[in-house]
Amino acid sequence: SEDLKVWLWQALAAGGRFWNCNFTGTHPDATHDRRNAFNNIPAYRFVKENQAYLENQNPWAQIGIYYSKSTRLFYRSITEEGDTFEGSVKGIISVVNENHIPFDFLADDDLDIEKLSKYKLIILSNVRCMSERECEVIEAFVRNGGTLLATYASSLYTENGSMRDDFALAKLFGCSFSGEKWNTRKDHYQHIVDTVHPMVREFSDQTELLINAGYSLLTEMHPASKMICSLVPVVHNQPPEKAWSKGWSTRFPSIVENTYGKGKVLYFSNQPDQVTFEIGHPDMRVLLANAIRYLAPKAIPWKTNIPESVHIGLTESSVEPGSFIISVVNTSSAPARPLRNILPVYDLRIEVELPGKLTGYSVLYKNESVKVKKLRDGFAIRIRRLDDYNAVFFKLT
């Protein structure tokens, strides 16, 4: 019952709606198992009481995760790497969720340069299969000032699954595929080359190496691109007296930064998204989060002390621009689904920094726990106690 409650709140926070269907054909309190007959009452009552605010609300996001049907179909066959498109996408989703970064999905069958104009950043999470047209639209987006984050084999295959000699987006990535790849699933690392780069600066004084895992493509740098981290040859952990390397850096990058037209690109030659999904190592999670913050800092419209177990949703009206709802959903519980007991969290703060001045607001749920205060730049929402869900409607000029 608690898991269902959270699920419904999360749907609302993402701009979703409900459709309830009782297939038994009887009143839910008259069927054989009545334990969950009325679990949806709080969410449905909330929708009924706040319909005027909820109508026409859609996700607000300036970051788009690219969803590729041809790549999904490519994975009907097992790859040498043993990876999946679903795993890569879920890895990225976990990073943006736990860092409270608004995002939505950009579908490959709805791709044109006008649709991309709302985004500051596009994420290609190992989107292996891309047509020439898809690549042309992405290229135009970056050339005109957009930013791009891409991983592993993105654009290395045609939409039909045929392997190209090089990435179709090689001139954006700032490197070309050499034709080789390493199995870096065990005993591999990345060497930090540019120690002052914002992606690695926070920990480069404490470590020269970061974990590598999954598989890594060997790529050759283009003259104008910049290497942030390089691949490291295997460091065998046995016998101990030989667990060393004569040199840590190679000419093969694991992370490349490149400028293309007015835009900027970060390319990972390894699989940080897949590794995040499979083992969740913090090195990969932090690199991805820092890459997103570096490429699109203004796409994150708040500062907050909210923990990873609380999700933030932001929607805006499609008919009344400037009419927003910010939602918080608490998933703090035991580390397993289904969630059985939701643990309250306390003293939460969100400082919202969207363009415009606050002209009005309304606390839509559990009003007594929420305070809203105007700031010089934006406004702050304070939540004294969050049980499962809260939401605030606000209007900006």
mmCIF file of C-alpha atoms in Angstrom:
data_model
loop_
_atom_site.group_PDB
_atom_site.id
_atom_site.type_symbol
_atom_site.label_atom_id
_atom_site.label_comp_id
_atom_site.label_asym_id
_atom_site.label_seq_id
_atom_site.Cartn_x
_atom_site.Cartn_y
_atom_site.Cartn_z
ATOM 1 C CA SER A 1 0.000 0.000 0.000
ATOM 2 C CA GLU A 2 2.855 2.433 0.766
ATOM 3 C CA ASP A 3 4.573 1.638 -2.509
ATOM 4 C CA LEU A 4 1.367 2.304 -4.449
ATOM 5 C CA LYS A 5 0.913 5.617 -2.679
ATOM 6 C CA VAL A 6 4.438 6.724 -3.607
ATOM 7 C CA TRP A 7 3.906 5.564 -7.180
ATOM 8 C CA LEU A 8 0.775 7.691 -7.564
ATOM 9 C CA TRP A 9 2.464 10.769 -6.076
ATOM 10 C CA GLN A 10 5.421 10.318 -8.417
ATOM 11 C CA ALA A 11 3.099 10.176 -11.405
ATOM 12 C CA LEU A 12 1.524 13.477 -10.343
ATOM 13 C CA ALA A 13 4.945 15.048 -9.744
ATOM 14 C CA ALA A 14 5.891 14.207 -13.345
ATOM 15 C CA GLY A 15 2.708 15.719 -14.778
ATOM 16 C CA GLY A 16 0.963 12.358 -15.120
ATOM 17 C CA ARG A 17 -2.682 11.509 -14.477
ATOM 18 C CA PHE A 18 -4.579 8.447 -13.288
ATOM 19 C CA TRP A 19 -7.027 6.092 -14.865
ATOM 20 C CA ASN A 20 -8.578 3.635 -12.430
ATOM 21 C CA CYS A 21 -10.051 0.409 -13.773
ATOM 22 C CA ASN A 22 -11.660 -2.315 -11.630
ATOM 23 C CA PHE A 23 -11.575 -5.454 -13.756
ATOM 24 C CA THR A 24 -13.515 -7.487 -11.194
ATOM 25 C CA GLY A 25 -16.705 -5.719 -12.184
ATOM 26 C CA THR A 26 -17.697 -5.174 -8.557
ATOM 27 C CA HIS A 27 -17.274 -2.431 -6.030
ATOM 28 C CA PRO A 28 -13.698 -2.800 -4.676
ATOM 29 C CA ASP A 29 -15.010 -3.259 -1.151
ATOM 30 C CA ALA A 30 -17.191 -6.145 -2.271
ATOM 31 C CA THR A 31 -14.546 -8.336 -3.893
ATOM 32 C CA HIS A 32 -12.554 -11.181 -2.334
ATOM 33 C CA ASP A 33 -9.361 -9.258 -1.424
ATOM 34 C CA ARG A 34 -10.308 -5.873 0.000
ATOM 35 C CA ARG A 35 -6.973 -4.925 1.596
ATOM 36 C CA ASN A 36 -6.047 -2.390 -1.090
ATOM 37 C CA ALA A 37 -9.551 -1.285 -2.009
ATOM 38 C CA PHE A 38 -9.109 2.348 -1.011
ATOM 39 C CA ASN A 39 -5.359 2.986 -1.144
ATOM 40 C CA ASN A 40 -5.826 5.522 -3.923
ATOM 41 C CA ILE A 41 -8.217 7.771 -1.987
ATOM 42 C CA PRO A 42 -5.643 10.422 -0.885
ATOM 43 C CA ALA A 43 -4.259 10.862 -4.413
ATOM 44 C CA TYR A 44 -7.666 10.948 -6.105
ATOM 45 C CA ARG A 45 -9.003 13.373 -3.508
ATOM 46 C CA PHE A 46 -5.972 15.589 -4.084
ATOM 47 C CA VAL A 47 -6.609 15.614 -7.842
ATOM 48 C CA LYS A 48 -10.291 16.436 -7.357
ATOM 49 C CA GLU A 49 -9.632 19.289 -4.916
ATOM 50 C CA ASN A 50 -6.812 20.804 -7.009
ATOM 51 C CA GLN A 51 -8.047 20.199 -10.528
ATOM 52 C CA ALA A 52 -7.866 23.898 -11.396
ATOM 53 C CA TYR A 53 -4.127 23.912 -10.610
ATOM 54 C CA LEU A 54 -3.266 20.522 -12.119
ATOM 55 C CA GLU A 55 -4.908 20.942 -15.521
ATOM 56 C CA ASN A 56 -2.480 21.228 -18.448
ATOM 57 C CA GLN A 57 0.625 20.813 -16.265
ATOM 58 C CA ASN A 58 3.546 19.266 -18.162
ATOM 59 C CA PRO A 59 7.113 18.481 -17.074
ATOM 60 C CA TRP A 60 9.446 21.476 -17.044
ATOM 61 C CA ALA A 61 12.862 20.410 -18.234
ATOM 62 C CA GLN A 62 15.780 21.778 -20.216
ATOM 63 C CA ILE A 63 17.597 18.448 -20.276
ATOM 64 C CA GLY A 64 16.431 15.709 -22.635
ATOM 65 C CA ILE A 65 17.413 12.031 -22.410
ATOM 66 C CA TYR A 66 17.303 10.679 -25.952
ATOM 67 C CA TYR A 67 15.186 7.558 -26.403
ATOM 68 C CA SER A 68 15.994 5.499 -29.484
ATOM 69 C CA LYS A 69 13.676 2.776 -30.704
ATOM 70 C CA SER A 70 16.257 1.466 -33.173
ATOM 71 C CA THR A 71 18.795 1.115 -30.343
ATOM 72 C CA ARG A 72 16.268 -0.743 -28.200
ATOM 73 C CA LEU A 73 15.601 -3.137 -31.096
ATOM 74 C CA PHE A 74 19.359 -3.582 -31.611
ATOM 75 C CA TYR A 75 19.535 -5.124 -28.152
ATOM 76 C CA ARG A 76 17.210 -7.968 -29.074
ATOM 77 C CA SER A 77 20.508 -9.765 -29.688
ATOM 78 C CA ILE A 78 22.973 -10.183 -26.818
ATOM 79 C CA THR A 79 26.070 -8.031 -27.285
ATOM 80 C CA GLU A 80 29.656 -8.933 -26.525
ATOM 81 C CA GLU A 81 29.545 -6.417 -23.677
ATOM 82 C CA GLY A 82 26.435 -7.977 -22.162
ATOM 83 C CA ASP A 83 24.953 -4.503 -21.730
ATOM 84 C CA THR A 84 21.457 -3.204 -22.458
ATOM 85 C CA PHE A 85 19.995 0.075 -23.626
ATOM 86 C CA GLU A 86 17.569 -0.103 -20.715
ATOM 87 C CA GLY A 87 20.490 -0.374 -18.281
ATOM 88 C CA SER A 88 22.238 2.672 -19.715
ATOM 89 C CA VAL A 89 19.086 4.777 -19.595
ATOM 90 C CA LYS A 90 18.224 3.669 -16.060
ATOM 91 C CA GLY A 91 21.765 4.532 -14.963
ATOM 92 C CA ILE A 92 21.367 8.103 -16.222
ATOM 93 C CA ILE A 93 17.892 8.365 -14.669
ATOM 94 C CA SER A 94 19.199 7.344 -11.253
ATOM 95 C CA VAL A 95 21.894 10.035 -11.434
ATOM 96 C CA VAL A 96 19.539 12.872 -12.395
ATOM 97 C CA ASN A 97 16.912 11.784 -9.862
ATOM 98 C CA GLU A 98 19.269 11.583 -6.900
ATOM 99 C CA ASN A 99 20.801 14.954 -7.834
ATOM 100 C CA HIS A 100 17.358 16.584 -8.263
ATOM 101 C CA ILE A 101 17.990 17.500 -11.903
ATOM 102 C CA PRO A 102 14.789 18.042 -13.972
ATOM 103 C CA PHE A 103 14.674 16.026 -17.194
ATOM 104 C CA ASP A 104 12.330 14.511 -19.713
ATOM 105 C CA PHE A 105 12.578 12.131 -22.648
ATOM 106 C CA LEU A 106 13.196 13.100 -26.238
ATOM 107 C CA ALA A 107 11.792 10.456 -28.583
ATOM 108 C CA ASP A 108 13.557 9.667 -31.840
ATOM 109 C CA ASP A 109 10.279 9.778 -33.814
ATOM 110 C CA ASP A 110 9.598 13.330 -32.629
ATOM 111 C CA LEU A 111 12.972 14.853 -33.478
ATOM 112 C CA ASP A 112 13.439 18.193 -35.189
ATOM 113 C CA ILE A 113 15.485 21.286 -34.493
ATOM 114 C CA GLU A 114 12.430 23.224 -33.311
ATOM 115 C CA LYS A 115 11.624 20.567 -30.685
ATOM 116 C CA LEU A 116 15.228 20.705 -29.487
ATOM 117 C CA SER A 117 15.113 24.468 -28.976
ATOM 118 C CA LYS A 118 13.661 24.042 -25.466
ATOM 119 C CA TYR A 119 16.716 22.068 -24.299
ATOM 120 C CA LYS A 120 20.091 23.212 -23.074
ATOM 121 C CA LEU A 121 21.475 19.650 -22.962
ATOM 122 C CA ILE A 122 20.801 16.405 -24.843
ATOM 123 C CA ILE A 123 22.039 13.116 -23.350
ATOM 124 C CA LEU A 124 22.899 10.199 -25.640
ATOM 125 C CA SER A 125 23.156 7.269 -23.237
ATOM 126 C CA ASN A 126 24.888 4.700 -25.459
ATOM 127 C CA VAL A 127 22.480 5.424 -28.301
ATOM 128 C CA ARG A 128 24.253 3.045 -30.657
ATOM 129 C CA CYS A 129 21.857 3.227 -33.613
ATOM 130 C CA MET A 130 21.249 6.611 -35.221
ATOM 131 C CA SER A 131 20.240 7.585 -38.734
ATOM 132 C CA GLU A 132 21.992 10.246 -40.764
ATOM 133 C CA ARG A 133 19.002 12.532 -40.245
ATOM 134 C CA GLU A 134 19.089 12.099 -36.467
ATOM 135 C CA CYS A 135 22.772 12.947 -36.437
ATOM 136 C CA GLU A 136 22.223 15.999 -38.636
ATOM 137 C CA VAL A 137 19.589 17.362 -36.245
ATOM 138 C CA ILE A 138 21.803 16.738 -33.185
ATOM 139 C CA GLU A 139 24.733 18.350 -34.987
ATOM 140 C CA ALA A 140 22.682 21.451 -35.788
ATOM 141 C CA PHE A 141 21.540 21.649 -32.156
ATOM 142 C CA VAL A 142 25.134 21.718 -30.899
ATOM 143 C CA ARG A 143 26.377 24.016 -33.649
ATOM 144 C CA ASN A 144 23.703 26.542 -32.646
ATOM 145 C CA GLY A 145 24.791 26.572 -29.005
ATOM 146 C CA GLY A 146 23.352 23.429 -27.403
ATOM 147 C CA THR A 147 25.377 21.017 -25.314
ATOM 148 C CA LEU A 148 25.695 17.255 -25.655
ATOM 149 C CA LEU A 149 26.667 14.419 -23.323
ATOM 150 C CA ALA A 150 27.314 11.097 -25.080
ATOM 151 C CA THR A 151 28.604 7.721 -23.944
ATOM 152 C CA TYR A 152 30.283 4.680 -25.451
ATOM 153 C CA ALA A 153 29.008 3.589 -28.892
ATOM 154 C CA SER A 154 26.562 6.438 -29.525
ATOM 155 C CA SER A 155 26.115 6.921 -33.324
ATOM 156 C CA LEU A 156 28.562 4.082 -34.140
ATOM 157 C CA TYR A 157 25.775 2.106 -35.866
ATOM 158 C CA THR A 158 23.161 2.969 -38.458
ATOM 159 C CA GLU A 159 19.477 2.887 -37.637
ATOM 160 C CA ASN A 160 19.422 -0.659 -39.070
ATOM 161 C CA GLY A 161 22.135 -1.893 -36.719
ATOM 162 C CA SER A 162 25.030 -1.910 -39.205
ATOM 163 C CA MET A 163 28.339 -0.841 -37.709
ATOM 164 C CA ARG A 164 29.993 2.264 -39.153
ATOM 165 C CA ASP A 165 33.767 2.728 -39.520
ATOM 166 C CA ASP A 166 33.550 5.709 -37.169
ATOM 167 C CA PHE A 167 31.043 7.582 -35.041
ATOM 168 C CA ALA A 168 28.615 9.523 -37.210
ATOM 169 C CA LEU A 169 29.050 12.261 -34.574
ATOM 170 C CA ALA A 170 32.866 12.021 -34.431
ATOM 171 C CA LYS A 171 33.368 15.706 -35.211
ATOM 172 C CA LEU A 172 31.139 16.551 -32.250
ATOM 173 C CA PHE A 173 32.820 14.075 -29.893
ATOM 174 C CA GLY A 174 36.316 15.359 -30.749
ATOM 175 C CA CYS A 175 37.657 11.838 -31.321
ATOM 176 C CA SER A 176 37.387 8.916 -33.724
ATOM 177 C CA PHE A 177 36.949 5.208 -33.128
ATOM 178 C CA SER A 178 40.154 3.230 -33.649
ATOM 179 C CA GLY A 179 38.346 -0.026 -34.322
ATOM 180 C CA GLU A 180 39.382 -1.587 -30.991
ATOM 181 C CA LYS A 181 37.804 -1.926 -27.570
ATOM 182 C CA TRP A 182 39.002 -3.130 -24.176
ATOM 183 C CA ASN A 183 37.184 -5.315 -21.721
ATOM 184 C CA THR A 184 37.606 -3.080 -18.684
ATOM 185 C CA ARG A 185 35.187 -4.905 -16.409
ATOM 186 C CA LYS A 186 37.936 -5.882 -13.968
ATOM 187 C CA ASP A 187 41.133 -4.254 -12.654
ATOM 188 C CA HIS A 188 40.858 -1.087 -14.756
ATOM 189 C CA TYR A 189 41.012 2.609 -13.953
ATOM 190 C CA GLN A 190 40.919 6.073 -15.458
ATOM 191 C CA HIS A 191 43.778 8.509 -14.979
ATOM 192 C CA ILE A 192 42.894 12.152 -14.275
ATOM 193 C CA VAL A 193 44.764 14.212 -16.868
ATOM 194 C CA ASP A 194 43.197 17.673 -16.488
ATOM 195 C CA THR A 195 43.237 17.985 -12.695
ATOM 196 C CA VAL A 196 41.634 21.451 -12.634
ATOM 197 C CA HIS A 197 38.656 20.616 -14.846
ATOM 198 C CA PRO A 198 35.325 21.227 -13.050
ATOM 199 C CA MET A 199 34.349 17.589 -13.541
ATOM 200 C CA VAL A 200 37.237 16.292 -11.407
ATOM 201 C CA ARG A 201 38.577 19.281 -9.491
ATOM 202 C CA GLU A 202 36.713 18.399 -6.259
ATOM 203 C CA PHE A 203 38.704 15.199 -5.749
ATOM 204 C CA SER A 204 41.822 15.471 -7.956
ATOM 205 C CA ASP A 205 43.960 16.576 -4.973
ATOM 206 C CA GLN A 206 43.113 13.272 -3.243
ATOM 207 C CA THR A 207 43.305 10.796 -6.113
ATOM 208 C CA GLU A 208 44.939 10.460 -9.520
ATOM 209 C CA LEU A 209 42.852 7.432 -10.457
ATOM 210 C CA LEU A 210 39.138 6.770 -10.809
ATOM 211 C CA ILE A 211 37.454 3.427 -11.355
ATOM 212 C CA ASN A 212 36.733 2.111 -14.825
ATOM 213 C CA ALA A 213 34.451 -0.823 -15.576
ATOM 214 C CA GLY A 214 32.269 -2.195 -18.336
ATOM 215 C CA TYR A 215 33.870 -1.920 -21.774
ATOM 216 C CA SER A 216 35.870 0.981 -23.223
ATOM 217 C CA LEU A 217 36.344 2.013 -26.844
ATOM 218 C CA LEU A 218 39.826 3.046 -27.933
ATOM 219 C CA THR A 219 39.555 6.405 -29.663
ATOM 220 C CA GLU A 220 42.018 8.792 -31.281
ATOM 221 C CA MET A 221 41.823 12.431 -30.219
ATOM 222 C CA HIS A 222 41.157 15.204 -32.736
ATOM 223 C CA PRO A 223 43.634 18.121 -32.618
ATOM 224 C CA ALA A 224 41.327 20.716 -31.025
ATOM 225 C CA SER A 225 39.697 18.498 -28.384
ATOM 226 C CA LYS A 226 40.741 18.174 -24.739
ATOM 227 C CA MET A 227 41.408 15.014 -22.743
ATOM 228 C CA ILE A 228 40.006 15.102 -19.192
ATOM 229 C CA CYS A 229 40.739 11.494 -18.218
ATOM 230 C CA SER A 230 42.587 8.692 -20.020
ATOM 231 C CA LEU A 231 42.218 4.944 -20.043
ATOM 232 C CA VAL A 232 44.703 2.972 -17.928
ATOM 233 C CA PRO A 233 46.009 -0.467 -18.986
ATOM 234 C CA VAL A 234 44.934 -3.405 -16.846
ATOM 235 C CA VAL A 235 46.477 -3.443 -13.354
ATOM 236 C CA HIS A 236 46.569 -7.123 -12.366
ATOM 237 C CA ASN A 237 45.838 -7.483 -8.681
ATOM 238 C CA GLN A 238 47.789 -10.740 -8.270
ATOM 239 C CA PRO A 239 50.539 -11.406 -7.428
ATOM 240 C CA PRO A 240 50.783 -8.325 -5.186
ATOM 241 C CA GLU A 241 54.385 -7.514 -6.118
ATOM 242 C CA LYS A 242 53.307 -7.072 -9.743
ATOM 243 C CA ALA A 243 50.111 -5.102 -9.087
ATOM 244 C CA TRP A 244 51.483 -1.923 -10.596
ATOM 245 C CA SER A 245 51.851 -0.065 -13.857
ATOM 246 C CA LYS A 246 54.896 1.587 -15.365
ATOM 247 C CA GLY A 247 52.724 4.407 -16.660
ATOM 248 C CA TRP A 248 49.197 5.429 -15.812
ATOM 249 C CA SER A 249 48.202 7.616 -18.756
ATOM 250 C CA THR A 250 47.654 6.427 -22.294
ATOM 251 C CA ARG A 251 46.843 8.365 -25.444
ATOM 252 C CA PHE A 252 43.352 6.882 -25.354
ATOM 253 C CA PRO A 253 40.846 9.150 -23.608
ATOM 254 C CA SER A 254 38.036 7.980 -21.356
ATOM 255 C CA ILE A 255 36.508 11.492 -21.230
ATOM 256 C CA VAL A 256 36.874 14.080 -23.994
ATOM 257 C CA GLU A 257 35.683 17.670 -24.120
ATOM 258 C CA ASN A 258 35.139 19.317 -27.477
ATOM 259 C CA THR A 259 33.757 22.574 -28.815
ATOM 260 C CA TYR A 260 31.645 22.435 -31.949
ATOM 261 C CA GLY A 261 30.257 25.649 -33.405
ATOM 262 C CA LYS A 262 28.711 27.534 -30.487
ATOM 263 C CA GLY A 263 28.140 24.368 -28.486
ATOM 264 C CA LYS A 264 30.065 22.067 -26.174
ATOM 265 C CA VAL A 265 30.296 18.271 -25.982
ATOM 266 C CA LEU A 266 31.488 15.745 -23.408
ATOM 267 C CA TYR A 267 32.078 12.230 -24.664
ATOM 268 C CA PHE A 268 32.735 9.165 -22.457
ATOM 269 C CA SER A 269 34.440 6.331 -24.339
ATOM 270 C CA ASN A 270 33.463 3.934 -21.548
ATOM 271 C CA GLN A 271 30.097 2.996 -19.988
ATOM 272 C CA PRO A 272 29.507 5.154 -16.883
ATOM 273 C CA ASP A 273 25.712 4.898 -17.248
ATOM 274 C CA GLN A 274 25.666 1.095 -17.546
ATOM 275 C CA VAL A 275 28.156 0.770 -14.665
ATOM 276 C CA THR A 276 26.004 3.078 -12.530
ATOM 277 C CA PHE A 277 23.018 0.823 -13.188
ATOM 278 C CA GLU A 278 24.917 -2.408 -12.503
ATOM 279 C CA ILE A 279 27.153 -1.577 -9.531
ATOM 280 C CA GLY A 280 26.498 2.072 -8.652
ATOM 281 C CA HIS A 281 30.119 2.996 -7.955
ATOM 282 C CA PRO A 282 30.295 6.644 -6.826
ATOM 283 C CA ASP A 283 33.131 7.546 -9.234
ATOM 284 C CA MET A 284 30.884 6.965 -12.237
ATOM 285 C CA ARG A 285 27.833 8.590 -10.633
ATOM 286 C CA VAL A 286 29.771 11.703 -9.651
ATOM 287 C CA LEU A 287 31.407 12.030 -13.077
ATOM 288 C CA LEU A 288 28.018 11.919 -14.796
ATOM 289 C CA ALA A 289 26.434 14.383 -12.368
ATOM 290 C CA ASN A 290 29.366 16.772 -12.676
ATOM 291 C CA ALA A 291 29.255 16.500 -16.463
ATOM 292 C CA ILE A 292 25.583 17.518 -16.486
ATOM 293 C CA ARG A 293 26.185 20.420 -14.094
ATOM 294 C CA TYR A 294 29.143 21.582 -16.186
ATOM 295 C CA LEU A 295 27.292 21.461 -19.503
ATOM 296 C CA ALA A 296 23.943 22.854 -18.340
ATOM 297 C CA PRO A 297 24.208 24.676 -14.992
ATOM 298 C CA LYS A 298 21.148 26.845 -15.675
ATOM 299 C CA ALA A 299 18.990 23.789 -16.332
ATOM 300 C CA ILE A 300 18.953 23.057 -12.591
ATOM 301 C CA PRO A 301 16.597 25.751 -11.229
ATOM 302 C CA TRP A 302 17.198 25.343 -7.493
ATOM 303 C CA LYS A 303 19.546 24.794 -4.618
ATOM 304 C CA THR A 304 18.390 22.342 -1.990
ATOM 305 C CA ASN A 305 19.357 20.288 1.029
ATOM 306 C CA ILE A 306 16.855 17.571 0.119
ATOM 307 C CA PRO A 307 18.324 14.036 0.378
ATOM 308 C CA GLU A 308 18.548 11.582 -2.506
ATOM 309 C CA SER A 309 15.584 9.591 -1.210
ATOM 310 C CA VAL A 310 13.224 12.524 -1.795
ATOM 311 C CA HIS A 311 12.345 13.257 -5.433
ATOM 312 C CA ILE A 312 11.522 16.727 -6.765
ATOM 313 C CA GLY A 313 9.143 17.258 -9.667
ATOM 314 C CA LEU A 314 8.542 20.500 -11.550
ATOM 315 C CA THR A 315 5.715 21.074 -14.019
ATOM 316 C CA GLU A 316 4.467 24.154 -15.880
ATOM 317 C CA SER A 317 1.111 24.904 -17.443
ATOM 318 C CA SER A 318 1.033 24.613 -21.224
ATOM 319 C CA VAL A 319 -1.749 27.226 -21.457
ATOM 320 C CA GLU A 320 -0.631 29.659 -18.736
ATOM 321 C CA PRO A 321 3.153 30.056 -18.936
ATOM 322 C CA GLY A 322 4.620 30.928 -15.553
ATOM 323 C CA SER A 323 2.146 28.748 -13.637
ATOM 324 C CA PHE A 324 4.204 26.012 -11.977
ATOM 325 C CA ILE A 325 3.804 23.188 -9.489
ATOM 326 C CA ILE A 326 6.772 21.932 -7.525
ATOM 327 C CA SER A 327 6.255 18.531 -5.912
ATOM 328 C CA VAL A 328 8.298 16.527 -3.425
ATOM 329 C CA VAL A 329 7.835 12.773 -3.021
ATOM 330 C CA ASN A 330 9.391 10.905 -0.114
ATOM 331 C CA THR A 331 10.759 7.415 -0.803
ATOM 332 C CA SER A 332 12.834 7.149 2.400
ATOM 333 C CA SER A 333 12.459 3.552 3.493
ATOM 334 C CA ALA A 334 14.223 0.218 3.627
ATOM 335 C CA PRO A 335 16.451 -0.351 0.553
ATOM 336 C CA ALA A 336 14.034 -2.659 -1.244
ATOM 337 C CA ARG A 337 10.842 -2.475 -3.231
ATOM 338 C CA PRO A 338 7.999 -2.668 -2.540
ATOM 339 C CA LEU A 339 8.337 0.086 0.045
ATOM 340 C CA ARG A 340 6.669 -0.929 3.286
ATOM 341 C CA ASN A 341 7.213 1.962 5.684
ATOM 342 C CA ILE A 342 7.868 5.555 4.631
ATOM 343 C CA LEU A 343 10.154 7.362 7.078
ATOM 344 C CA PRO A 344 9.434 11.094 7.554
ATOM 345 C CA VAL A 345 12.198 13.583 6.737
ATOM 346 C CA TYR A 346 12.540 16.987 8.355
ATOM 347 C CA ASP A 347 13.684 20.571 7.758
ATOM 348 C CA LEU A 348 13.839 20.577 3.959
ATOM 349 C CA ARG A 349 14.614 23.695 1.931
ATOM 350 C CA ILE A 350 14.420 24.467 -1.788
ATOM 351 C CA GLU A 351 15.642 27.816 -3.122
ATOM 352 C CA VAL A 352 13.983 28.244 -6.517
ATOM 353 C CA GLU A 353 15.785 30.399 -9.094
ATOM 354 C CA LEU A 354 13.513 30.445 -12.131
ATOM 355 C CA PRO A 355 13.274 33.652 -14.202
ATOM 356 C CA GLY A 356 10.512 36.022 -13.142
ATOM 357 C CA LYS A 357 9.062 37.383 -9.921
ATOM 358 C CA LEU A 358 6.830 35.459 -7.552
ATOM 359 C CA THR A 359 3.334 36.958 -7.725
ATOM 360 C CA GLY A 360 1.373 34.278 -5.891
ATOM 361 C CA TYR A 361 1.451 30.775 -4.504
ATOM 362 C CA SER A 362 -0.748 28.166 -2.887
ATOM 363 C CA VAL A 363 0.298 25.171 -0.776
ATOM 364 C CA LEU A 364 -1.722 22.290 -2.186
ATOM 365 C CA TYR A 365 -1.111 19.550 0.376
ATOM 366 C CA LYS A 366 -0.451 19.428 4.132
ATOM 367 C CA ASN A 367 -0.300 23.199 4.404
ATOM 368 C CA GLU A 368 0.776 23.346 8.023
ATOM 369 C CA SER A 369 4.238 21.911 7.238
ATOM 370 C CA VAL A 370 5.123 24.325 4.422
ATOM 371 C CA LYS A 371 6.306 27.943 4.386
ATOM 372 C CA VAL A 372 7.126 30.026 1.307
ATOM 373 C CA LYS A 373 9.388 33.067 1.523
ATOM 374 C CA LYS A 374 10.402 35.550 -1.172
ATOM 375 C CA LEU A 375 14.136 36.024 -1.742
ATOM 376 C CA ARG A 376 16.014 38.639 -3.702
ATOM 377 C CA ASP A 377 16.515 36.114 -6.526
ATOM 378 C CA GLY A 378 13.576 33.749 -6.460
ATOM 379 C CA PHE A 379 11.929 32.269 -3.398
ATOM 380 C CA ALA A 380 12.438 29.552 -0.817
ATOM 381 C CA ILE A 381 10.172 26.676 0.171
ATOM 382 C CA ARG A 382 10.672 25.256 3.666
ATOM 383 C CA ILE A 383 9.072 21.966 4.668
ATOM 384 C CA ARG A 384 9.146 21.276 8.384
ATOM 385 C CA ARG A 385 8.132 17.629 7.982
ATOM 386 C CA LEU A 386 7.568 15.558 4.858
ATOM 387 C CA ASP A 387 5.669 12.319 5.254
ATOM 388 C CA ASP A 388 4.866 11.115 1.741
ATOM 389 C CA TYR A 389 4.065 14.074 -0.531
ATOM 390 C CA ASN A 390 3.758 17.807 -0.733
ATOM 391 C CA ALA A 391 3.126 20.298 -3.527
ATOM 392 C CA VAL A 392 3.185 24.058 -4.008
ATOM 393 C CA PHE A 393 1.604 25.950 -6.889
ATOM 394 C CA PHE A 394 3.337 29.221 -7.736
ATOM 395 C CA LYS A 395 2.939 31.918 -10.328
ATOM 396 C CA LEU A 396 5.831 33.893 -11.848
ATOM 397 C CA THR A 397 5.552 36.980 -14.015
#
